[in-house]
Short mmCIF file of C-alpha atoms and ligand atoms in Angstrom, two decimals:
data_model
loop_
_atom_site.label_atom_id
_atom_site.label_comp_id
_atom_site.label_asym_id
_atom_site.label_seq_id
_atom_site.Cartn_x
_atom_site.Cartn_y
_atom_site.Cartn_z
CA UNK A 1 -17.78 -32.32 5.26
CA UNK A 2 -14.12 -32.32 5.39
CA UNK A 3 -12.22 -35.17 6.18
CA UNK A 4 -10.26 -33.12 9.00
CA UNK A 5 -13.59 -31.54 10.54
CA UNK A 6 -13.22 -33.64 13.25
CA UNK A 7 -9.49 -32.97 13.66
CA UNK A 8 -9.29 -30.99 17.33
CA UNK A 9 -6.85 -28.00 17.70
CA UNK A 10 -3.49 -29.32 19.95
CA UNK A 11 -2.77 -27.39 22.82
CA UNK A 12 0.04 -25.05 22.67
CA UNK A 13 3.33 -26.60 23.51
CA UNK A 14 4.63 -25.66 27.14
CA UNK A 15 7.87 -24.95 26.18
CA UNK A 16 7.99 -23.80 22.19
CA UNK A 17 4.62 -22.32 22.63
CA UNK A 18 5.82 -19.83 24.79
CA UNK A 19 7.96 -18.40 21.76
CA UNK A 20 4.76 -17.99 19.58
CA UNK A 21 3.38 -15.86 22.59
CA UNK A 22 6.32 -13.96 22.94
CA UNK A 23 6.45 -13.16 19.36
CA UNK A 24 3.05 -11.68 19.26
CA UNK A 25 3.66 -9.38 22.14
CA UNK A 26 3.78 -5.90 21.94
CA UNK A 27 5.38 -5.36 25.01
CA UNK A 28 8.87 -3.17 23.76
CA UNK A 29 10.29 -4.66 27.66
CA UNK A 30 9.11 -8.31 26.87
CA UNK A 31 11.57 -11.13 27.73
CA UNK A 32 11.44 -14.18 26.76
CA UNK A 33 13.09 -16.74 29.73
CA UNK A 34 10.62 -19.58 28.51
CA UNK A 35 12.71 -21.71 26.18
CA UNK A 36 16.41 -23.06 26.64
CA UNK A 37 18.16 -21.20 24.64
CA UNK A 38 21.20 -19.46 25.43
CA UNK A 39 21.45 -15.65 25.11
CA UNK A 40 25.28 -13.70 24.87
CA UNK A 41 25.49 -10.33 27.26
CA UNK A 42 23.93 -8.21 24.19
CA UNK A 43 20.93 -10.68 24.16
CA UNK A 44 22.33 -11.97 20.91
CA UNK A 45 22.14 -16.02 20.35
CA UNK A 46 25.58 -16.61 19.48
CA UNK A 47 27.06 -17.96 16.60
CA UNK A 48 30.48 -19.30 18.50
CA UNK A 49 34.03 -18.49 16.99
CA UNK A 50 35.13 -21.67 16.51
CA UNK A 51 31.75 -22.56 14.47
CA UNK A 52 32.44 -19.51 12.48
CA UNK A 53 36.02 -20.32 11.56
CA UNK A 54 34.69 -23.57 10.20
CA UNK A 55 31.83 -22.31 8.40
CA UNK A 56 33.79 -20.01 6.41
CA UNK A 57 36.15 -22.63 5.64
CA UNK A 58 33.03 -25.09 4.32
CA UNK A 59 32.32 -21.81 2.78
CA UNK A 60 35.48 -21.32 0.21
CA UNK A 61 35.40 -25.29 -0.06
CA UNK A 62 32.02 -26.23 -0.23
CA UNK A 63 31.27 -30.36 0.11
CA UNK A 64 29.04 -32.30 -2.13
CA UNK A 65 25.98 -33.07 -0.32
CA UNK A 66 24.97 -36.54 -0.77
CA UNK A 67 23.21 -38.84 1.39
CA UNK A 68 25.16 -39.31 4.65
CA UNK A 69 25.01 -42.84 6.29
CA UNK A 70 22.06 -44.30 8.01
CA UNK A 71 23.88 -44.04 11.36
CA UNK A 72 25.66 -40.75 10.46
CA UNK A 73 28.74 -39.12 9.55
CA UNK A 74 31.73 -41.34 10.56
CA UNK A 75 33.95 -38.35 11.02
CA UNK A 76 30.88 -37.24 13.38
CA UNK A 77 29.74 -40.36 15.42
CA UNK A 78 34.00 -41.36 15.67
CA UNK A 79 34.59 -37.92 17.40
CA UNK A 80 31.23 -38.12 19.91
CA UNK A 81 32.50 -40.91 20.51
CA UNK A 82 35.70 -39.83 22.45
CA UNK A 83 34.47 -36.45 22.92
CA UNK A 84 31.06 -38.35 25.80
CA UNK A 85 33.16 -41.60 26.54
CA UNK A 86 36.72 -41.01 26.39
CA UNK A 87 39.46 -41.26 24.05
CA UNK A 88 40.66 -44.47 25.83
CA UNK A 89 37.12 -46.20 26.66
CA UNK A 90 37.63 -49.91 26.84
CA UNK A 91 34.24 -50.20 25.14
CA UNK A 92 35.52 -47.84 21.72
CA UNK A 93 38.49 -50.45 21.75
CA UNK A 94 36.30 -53.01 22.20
CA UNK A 95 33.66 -51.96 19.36
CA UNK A 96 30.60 -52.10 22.03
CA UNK A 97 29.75 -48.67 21.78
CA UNK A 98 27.32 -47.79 19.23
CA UNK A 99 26.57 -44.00 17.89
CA UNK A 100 24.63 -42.89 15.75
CA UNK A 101 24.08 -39.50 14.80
CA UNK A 102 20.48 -37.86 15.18
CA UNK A 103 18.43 -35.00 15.01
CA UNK A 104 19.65 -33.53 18.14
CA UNK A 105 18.60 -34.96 21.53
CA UNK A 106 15.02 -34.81 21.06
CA UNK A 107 15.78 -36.87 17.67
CA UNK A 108 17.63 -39.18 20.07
CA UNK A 109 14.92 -39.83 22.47
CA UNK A 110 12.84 -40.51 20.25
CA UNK A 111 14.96 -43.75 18.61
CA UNK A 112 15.79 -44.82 22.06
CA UNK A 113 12.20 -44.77 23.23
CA UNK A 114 11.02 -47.05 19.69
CA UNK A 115 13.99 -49.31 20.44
CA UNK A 116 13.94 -49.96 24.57
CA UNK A 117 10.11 -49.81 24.26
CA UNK A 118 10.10 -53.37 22.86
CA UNK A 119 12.82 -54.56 24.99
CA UNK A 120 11.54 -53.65 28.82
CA UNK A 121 8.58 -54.54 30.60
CA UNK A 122 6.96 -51.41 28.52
CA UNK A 123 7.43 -48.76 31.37
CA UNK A 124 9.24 -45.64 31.99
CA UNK A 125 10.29 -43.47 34.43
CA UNK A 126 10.70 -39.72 34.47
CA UNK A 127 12.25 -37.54 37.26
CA UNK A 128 9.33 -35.21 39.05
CA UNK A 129 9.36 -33.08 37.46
CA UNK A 130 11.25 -33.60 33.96
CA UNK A 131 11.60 -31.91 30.62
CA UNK A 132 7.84 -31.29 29.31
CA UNK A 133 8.71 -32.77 26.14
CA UNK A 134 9.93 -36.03 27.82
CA UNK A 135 6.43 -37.34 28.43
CA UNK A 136 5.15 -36.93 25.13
CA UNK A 137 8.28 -38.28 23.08
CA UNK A 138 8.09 -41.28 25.60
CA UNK A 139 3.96 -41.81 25.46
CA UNK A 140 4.70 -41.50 21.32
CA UNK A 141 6.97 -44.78 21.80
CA UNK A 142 4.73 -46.75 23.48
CA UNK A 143 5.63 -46.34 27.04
CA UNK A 144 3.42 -46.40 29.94
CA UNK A 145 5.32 -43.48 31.56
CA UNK A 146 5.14 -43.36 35.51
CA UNK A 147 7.54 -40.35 37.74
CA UNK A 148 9.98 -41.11 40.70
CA UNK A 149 10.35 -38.21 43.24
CA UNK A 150 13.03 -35.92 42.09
CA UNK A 151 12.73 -32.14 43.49
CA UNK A 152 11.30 -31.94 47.13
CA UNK A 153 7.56 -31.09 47.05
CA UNK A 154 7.82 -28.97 50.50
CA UNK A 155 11.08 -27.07 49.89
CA UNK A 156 13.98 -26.26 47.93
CA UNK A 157 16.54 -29.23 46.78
CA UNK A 158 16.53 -32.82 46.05
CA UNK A 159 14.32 -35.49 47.47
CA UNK A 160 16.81 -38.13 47.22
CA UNK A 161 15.75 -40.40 49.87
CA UNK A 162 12.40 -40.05 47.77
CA UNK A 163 14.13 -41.11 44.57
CA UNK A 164 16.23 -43.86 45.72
CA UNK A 165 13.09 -45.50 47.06
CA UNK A 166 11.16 -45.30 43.85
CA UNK A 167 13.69 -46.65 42.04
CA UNK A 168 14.18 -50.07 44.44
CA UNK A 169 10.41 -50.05 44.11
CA UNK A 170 10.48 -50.01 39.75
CA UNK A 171 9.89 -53.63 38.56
CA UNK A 172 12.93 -55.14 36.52
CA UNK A 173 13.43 -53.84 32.70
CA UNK A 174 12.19 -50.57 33.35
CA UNK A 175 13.43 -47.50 31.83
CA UNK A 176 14.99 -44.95 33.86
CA UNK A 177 15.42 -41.78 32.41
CA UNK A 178 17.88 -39.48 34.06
CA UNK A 179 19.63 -36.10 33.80
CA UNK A 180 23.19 -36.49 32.71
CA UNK A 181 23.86 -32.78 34.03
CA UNK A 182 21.96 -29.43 34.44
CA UNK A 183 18.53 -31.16 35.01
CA UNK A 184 15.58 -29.59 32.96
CA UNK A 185 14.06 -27.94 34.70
CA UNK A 186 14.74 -28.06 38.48
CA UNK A 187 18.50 -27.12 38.06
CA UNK A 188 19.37 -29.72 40.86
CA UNK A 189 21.61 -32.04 39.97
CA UNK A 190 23.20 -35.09 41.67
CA UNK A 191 26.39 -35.20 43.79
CA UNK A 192 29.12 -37.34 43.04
CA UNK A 193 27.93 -39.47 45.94
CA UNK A 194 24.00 -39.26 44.71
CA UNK A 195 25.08 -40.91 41.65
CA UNK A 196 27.14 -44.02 42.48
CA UNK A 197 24.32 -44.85 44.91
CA UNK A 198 21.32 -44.68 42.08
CA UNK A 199 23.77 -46.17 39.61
CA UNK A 200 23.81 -48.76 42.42
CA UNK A 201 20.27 -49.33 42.70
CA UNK A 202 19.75 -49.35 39.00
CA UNK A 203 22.05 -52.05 38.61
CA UNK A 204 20.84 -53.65 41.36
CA UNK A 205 17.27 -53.55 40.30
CA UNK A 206 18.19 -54.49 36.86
CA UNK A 207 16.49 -50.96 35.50
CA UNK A 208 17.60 -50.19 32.21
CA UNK A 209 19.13 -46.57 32.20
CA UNK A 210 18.39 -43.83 29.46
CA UNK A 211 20.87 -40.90 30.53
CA UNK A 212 19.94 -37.98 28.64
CA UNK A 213 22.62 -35.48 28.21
CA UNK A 214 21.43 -32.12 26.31
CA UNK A 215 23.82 -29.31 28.85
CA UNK A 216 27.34 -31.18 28.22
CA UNK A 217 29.96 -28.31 29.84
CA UNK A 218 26.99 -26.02 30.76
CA UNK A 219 27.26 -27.35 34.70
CA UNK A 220 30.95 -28.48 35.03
CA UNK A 221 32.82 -28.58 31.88
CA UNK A 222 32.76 -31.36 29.36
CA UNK A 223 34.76 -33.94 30.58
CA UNK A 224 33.26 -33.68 34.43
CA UNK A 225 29.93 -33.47 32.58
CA UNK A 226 29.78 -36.80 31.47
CA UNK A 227 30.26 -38.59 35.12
CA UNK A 228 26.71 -40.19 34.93
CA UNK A 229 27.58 -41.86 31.86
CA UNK A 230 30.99 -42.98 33.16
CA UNK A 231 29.48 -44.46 36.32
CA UNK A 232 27.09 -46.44 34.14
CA UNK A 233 29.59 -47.80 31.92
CA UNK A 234 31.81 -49.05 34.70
CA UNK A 235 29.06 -51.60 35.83
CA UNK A 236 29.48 -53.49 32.64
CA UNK A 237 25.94 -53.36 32.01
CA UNK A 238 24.12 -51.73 29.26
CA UNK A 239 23.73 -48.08 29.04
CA UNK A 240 22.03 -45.83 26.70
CA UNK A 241 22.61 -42.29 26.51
CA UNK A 242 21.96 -39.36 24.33
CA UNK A 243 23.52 -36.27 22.94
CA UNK A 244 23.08 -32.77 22.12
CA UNK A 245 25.34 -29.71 20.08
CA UNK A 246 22.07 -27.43 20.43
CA UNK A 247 23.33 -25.65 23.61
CA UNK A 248 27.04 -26.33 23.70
CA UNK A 249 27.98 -25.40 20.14
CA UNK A 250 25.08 -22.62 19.78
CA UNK A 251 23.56 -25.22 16.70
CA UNK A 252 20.35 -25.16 17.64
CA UNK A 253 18.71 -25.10 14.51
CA UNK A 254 21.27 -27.47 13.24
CA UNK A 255 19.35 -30.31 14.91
CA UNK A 256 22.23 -31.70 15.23
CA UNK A 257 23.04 -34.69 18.05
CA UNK A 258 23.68 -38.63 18.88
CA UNK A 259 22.30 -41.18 20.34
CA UNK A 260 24.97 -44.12 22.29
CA UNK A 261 24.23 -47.68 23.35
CA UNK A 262 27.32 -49.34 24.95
CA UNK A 263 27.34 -53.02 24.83
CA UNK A 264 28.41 -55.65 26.34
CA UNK A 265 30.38 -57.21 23.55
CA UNK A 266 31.21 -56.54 19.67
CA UNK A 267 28.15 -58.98 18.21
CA UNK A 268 25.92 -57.02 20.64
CA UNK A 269 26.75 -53.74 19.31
CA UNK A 270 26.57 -55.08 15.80
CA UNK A 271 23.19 -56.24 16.29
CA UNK A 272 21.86 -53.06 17.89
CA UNK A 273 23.33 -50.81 15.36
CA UNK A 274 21.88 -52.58 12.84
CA UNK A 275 17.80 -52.11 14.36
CA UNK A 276 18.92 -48.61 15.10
CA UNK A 277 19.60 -47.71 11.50
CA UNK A 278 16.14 -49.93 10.74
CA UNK A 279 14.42 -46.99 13.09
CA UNK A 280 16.03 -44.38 11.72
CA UNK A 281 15.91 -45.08 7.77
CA UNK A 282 12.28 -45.03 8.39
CA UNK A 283 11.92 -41.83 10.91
CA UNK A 284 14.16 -39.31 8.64
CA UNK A 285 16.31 -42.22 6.39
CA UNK A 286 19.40 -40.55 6.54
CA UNK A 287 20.62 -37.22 8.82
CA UNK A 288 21.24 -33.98 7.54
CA UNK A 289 25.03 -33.43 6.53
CA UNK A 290 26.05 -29.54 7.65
CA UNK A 291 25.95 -29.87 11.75
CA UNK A 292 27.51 -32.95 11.69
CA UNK A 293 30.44 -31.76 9.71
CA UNK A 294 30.75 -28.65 11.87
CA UNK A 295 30.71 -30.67 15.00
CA UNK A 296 33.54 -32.79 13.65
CA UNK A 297 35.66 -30.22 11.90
CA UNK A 298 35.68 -28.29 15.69
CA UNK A 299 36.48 -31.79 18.03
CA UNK A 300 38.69 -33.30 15.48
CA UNK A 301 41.05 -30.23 15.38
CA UNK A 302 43.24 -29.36 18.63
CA UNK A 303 43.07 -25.49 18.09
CA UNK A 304 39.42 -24.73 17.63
CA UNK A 305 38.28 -27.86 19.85
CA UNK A 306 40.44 -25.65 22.62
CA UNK A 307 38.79 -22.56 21.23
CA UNK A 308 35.21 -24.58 22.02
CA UNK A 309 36.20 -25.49 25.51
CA UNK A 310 36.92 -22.08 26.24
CA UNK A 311 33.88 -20.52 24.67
CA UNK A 312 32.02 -23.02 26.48
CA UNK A 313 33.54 -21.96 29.49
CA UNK A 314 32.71 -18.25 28.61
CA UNK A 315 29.11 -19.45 28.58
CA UNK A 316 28.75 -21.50 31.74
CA UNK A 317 30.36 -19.11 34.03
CA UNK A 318 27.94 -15.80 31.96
CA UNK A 319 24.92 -17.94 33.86
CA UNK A 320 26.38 -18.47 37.02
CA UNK A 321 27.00 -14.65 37.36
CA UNK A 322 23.70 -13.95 36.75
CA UNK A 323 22.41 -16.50 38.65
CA UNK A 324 24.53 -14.56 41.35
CA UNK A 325 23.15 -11.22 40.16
CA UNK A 326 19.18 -12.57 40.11
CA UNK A 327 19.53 -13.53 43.78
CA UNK A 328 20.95 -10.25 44.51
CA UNK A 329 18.48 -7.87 42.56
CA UNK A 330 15.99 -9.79 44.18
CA UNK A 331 17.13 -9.35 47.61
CA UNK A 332 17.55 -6.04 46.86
CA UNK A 333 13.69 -5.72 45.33
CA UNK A 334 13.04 -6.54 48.69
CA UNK A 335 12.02 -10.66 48.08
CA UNK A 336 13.63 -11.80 51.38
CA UNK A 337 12.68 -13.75 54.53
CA UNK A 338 12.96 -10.95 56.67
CA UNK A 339 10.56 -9.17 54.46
CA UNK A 340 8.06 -12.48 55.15
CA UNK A 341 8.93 -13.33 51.47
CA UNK A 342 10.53 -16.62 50.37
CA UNK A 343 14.85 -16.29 49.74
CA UNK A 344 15.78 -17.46 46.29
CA UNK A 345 19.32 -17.60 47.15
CA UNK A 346 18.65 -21.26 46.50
CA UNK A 347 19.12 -20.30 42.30
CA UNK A 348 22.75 -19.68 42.91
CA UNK A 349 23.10 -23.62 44.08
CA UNK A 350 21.40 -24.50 40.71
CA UNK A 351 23.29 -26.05 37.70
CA UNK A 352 22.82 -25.24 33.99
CA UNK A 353 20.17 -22.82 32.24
CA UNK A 354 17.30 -22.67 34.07
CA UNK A 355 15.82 -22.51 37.19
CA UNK A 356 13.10 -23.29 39.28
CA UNK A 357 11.48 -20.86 41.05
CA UNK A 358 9.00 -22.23 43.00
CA UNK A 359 6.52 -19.38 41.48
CA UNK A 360 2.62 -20.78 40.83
CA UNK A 361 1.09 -21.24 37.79
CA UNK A 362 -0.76 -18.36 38.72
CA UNK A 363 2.16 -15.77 39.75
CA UNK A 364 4.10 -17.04 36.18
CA UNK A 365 0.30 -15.51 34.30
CA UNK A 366 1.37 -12.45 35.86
CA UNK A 367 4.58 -12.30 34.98
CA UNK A 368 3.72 -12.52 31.27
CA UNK A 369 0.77 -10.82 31.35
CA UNK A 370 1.74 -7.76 33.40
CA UNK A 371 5.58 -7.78 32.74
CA UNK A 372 5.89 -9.26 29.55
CA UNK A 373 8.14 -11.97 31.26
CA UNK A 374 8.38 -15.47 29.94
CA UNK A 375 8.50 -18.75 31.79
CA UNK A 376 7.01 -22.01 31.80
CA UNK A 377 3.50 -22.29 33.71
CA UNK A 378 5.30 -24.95 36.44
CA UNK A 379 8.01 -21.84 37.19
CA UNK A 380 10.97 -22.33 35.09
CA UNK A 381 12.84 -19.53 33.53
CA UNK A 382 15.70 -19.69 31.61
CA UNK A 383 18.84 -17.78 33.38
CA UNK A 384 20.72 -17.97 30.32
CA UNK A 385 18.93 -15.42 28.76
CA UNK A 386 19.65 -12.97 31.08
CA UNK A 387 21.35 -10.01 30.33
CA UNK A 388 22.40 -6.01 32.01
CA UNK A 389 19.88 -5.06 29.73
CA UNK A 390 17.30 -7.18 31.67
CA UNK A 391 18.29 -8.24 34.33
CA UNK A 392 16.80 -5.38 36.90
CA UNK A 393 13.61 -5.46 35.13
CA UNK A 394 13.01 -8.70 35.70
CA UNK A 395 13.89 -8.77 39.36
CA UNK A 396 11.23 -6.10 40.21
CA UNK A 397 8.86 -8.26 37.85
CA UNK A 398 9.34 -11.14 40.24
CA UNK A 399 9.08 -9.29 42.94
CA UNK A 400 6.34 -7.79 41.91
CA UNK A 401 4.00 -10.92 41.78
CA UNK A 402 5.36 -12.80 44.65
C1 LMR B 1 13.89 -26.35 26.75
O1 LMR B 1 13.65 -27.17 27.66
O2 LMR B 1 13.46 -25.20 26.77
C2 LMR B 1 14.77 -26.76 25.61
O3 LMR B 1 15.20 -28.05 25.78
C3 LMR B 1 14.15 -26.50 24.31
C4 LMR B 1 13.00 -27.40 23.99
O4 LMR B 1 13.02 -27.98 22.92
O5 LMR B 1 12.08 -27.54 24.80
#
């Protein structure tokens, strides 16, 4: 009798589970528009120029690797720093904004959920629907996690109205967790308007806010990216919010990422940062050393942060043309009101990688069973990977099950 006999088997994870499956299949047309990962015209994840440049530099100079900081890289936290709040934020000149560097944004969830989870009235709320992972990372911390209404159950777009009053209904010194930009996985994201008016009633409430920002420059650019946080910051009450170089500097596996608690005042900050790096020494101890000094070598120089910006650029406006492109091949495959089918020109309004479809559980089965096309199970497929190589194929896939 082995101690793990009665250890069940896990289900598959919604999201990375989807690559295992795609990996077994034998399918030579398989695509794989389940996880967030962004795909170049050849299908290629890139490895972006001004990454390369610095890599080969580390390369003829490699560093010593010690132990970095509990809270980071200096040269790495000092430039996410600017690079999310603003080279001239009153609260960098005014030491009340904390960062500390993390294992990407998941790795920054996850010390923002131990350290609010102690400090609200032990509940948290999630968009409906949110990021799959969001649930778990937040049930891990403690949280009893509850949903407002986010996407409109009936039809395409926001249910704002919906939101606004589940928010004025959420008890003081609850977490709010919100979608800096590009929201995972709806695509929907706020207008300018939308936001001062929840920032509003989050203030008003006194919510706490969590804004989690994985798609900087994948919806706007960087600095329009980063409104959200902006908005929250210019209440003078606390915000915390999170970062992410998976997507925007192709560093995926890198892991690389911050998490940001601004403050109302110097001793504040002090004493956050210090049970932040408590947290963290005994998650991971320290961060790893060789995304972090990427990320800083590219925003601390002028020509290859430049070079970034316009790669960036290169990537956010690749998904919006095929956003453009999916709604026309599927017109064309015939998936059209007139045709008694349901338009998806609604996935050209959408921000970021993915998109919604609206498809069932049922029809996305299909898709990966017949088709060899990936998405989520709740309809999500990732635009970014979409390609000329693909991109007909999986039109008359979708058209095929709706
Ligand atoms: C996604 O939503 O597909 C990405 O954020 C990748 C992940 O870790 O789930």
């Amino acid at each position: 009798m082995s101690v793990f006999s009665a250890v069940e088997m896990a289900p598959r994870d919604p999201i990375l589970g989807l690559t295992e499956a795609f990996l077994a299949d034998q399918n030579p047309k398989k695509v794989n528009l389940g996880v967030g990962v962004y795909q170049d015209a050849n299908g290629k994840l890139p490895v972006l120029e001004c990454v390369r440049t610095v890599e080969q530099q580390l390369g003829q100079n490699p560093k010593p690797r010690g132990y970095l900081p509990i809270d980071g890289l200096k040269a790495f936290t000092t430039e996410v720093a600017k690079l999310v709040h603003g080279a001239d934020a009153a609260e960098i000149a005014e030491n009340r904004l904390v960062t500390v560097q993390t294992l990407s944004g998941t790795g920054a969830l996850r010390v923002a959920g131990d350290f609010l989870r102690p400090l609200g009235n032990g509940t948290l709320l999630l968009s409906d629907p949110s990021w799959e992972n969001h649930q778990a990372v937040f049930t891990r911390s403690g949280f009893e996690v509850g949903t407002y209404r986010y996407k409109a159950a009936e039809r395409d777009g926001l249910d704002f109205d919906g939101m606004l009053a589940d928010l004025r209904a959420a008890d003081k010194g609850t977490v709010v967790v919100l979608h800096a930009c590009c929201h995972n996985p709806t695509g929907y994201d706020l207008s300018d308007e939308q936001w001062d008016q929840v920032v509003q009633v989050v203030t008003d409430g006194e919510l706490i806010p969590l804004v989690d920002m994985a798609y900087q420059g994948f919806a706007e650019g960087p600095e329009q990216d980063v409104k959200a946080i902006k908005k929250f910051v210019a209440t003078g009450k606390p915000v915390v919010n999170t970062v992410s170089f998976a997507k925007n500097l192709s560093l995926y596996g890198e892991r690389i990422g911050a998490l940001q608690v601004t403050c109302t005042d110097a001793d504040e900050a002090a004493r956050v940062l210090s049970q932040l790096k408590v947290l963290i020494r005994t998650m991971v101890s320290s961060s790893p050393t060789h995304g972090a000094t990427v990320v800083a070598a590219v925003l601390s120089d002028h020509a290859l942060r430049t070079q970034w910006t316009e790669e960036l650029a290169g990537m956010r406006e690749r998904i919006k043309e095929m956003r453009r492109r999916l709604v026309d091949g599927l017109a064309a495959a015939g998936v059209t009101a007139a045709n008694g089918k349901k338009d998806m020109g609604f996935i050209a309004e959408q921000a970021g990688m993915f998109s919604y479809t609206g498809l069932s559980k049922e029809q996305m089965v299909q898709l990966r069973e017949k088709w060899g096309v990936y998405g989520t199970d709740k309809g999500r497929i990732c635009v970014a990977a979409l390609n000329d190589s693909n991109i007909d194929y999986v039109c008359e896939a979708i058209a095929d099950v709706i």
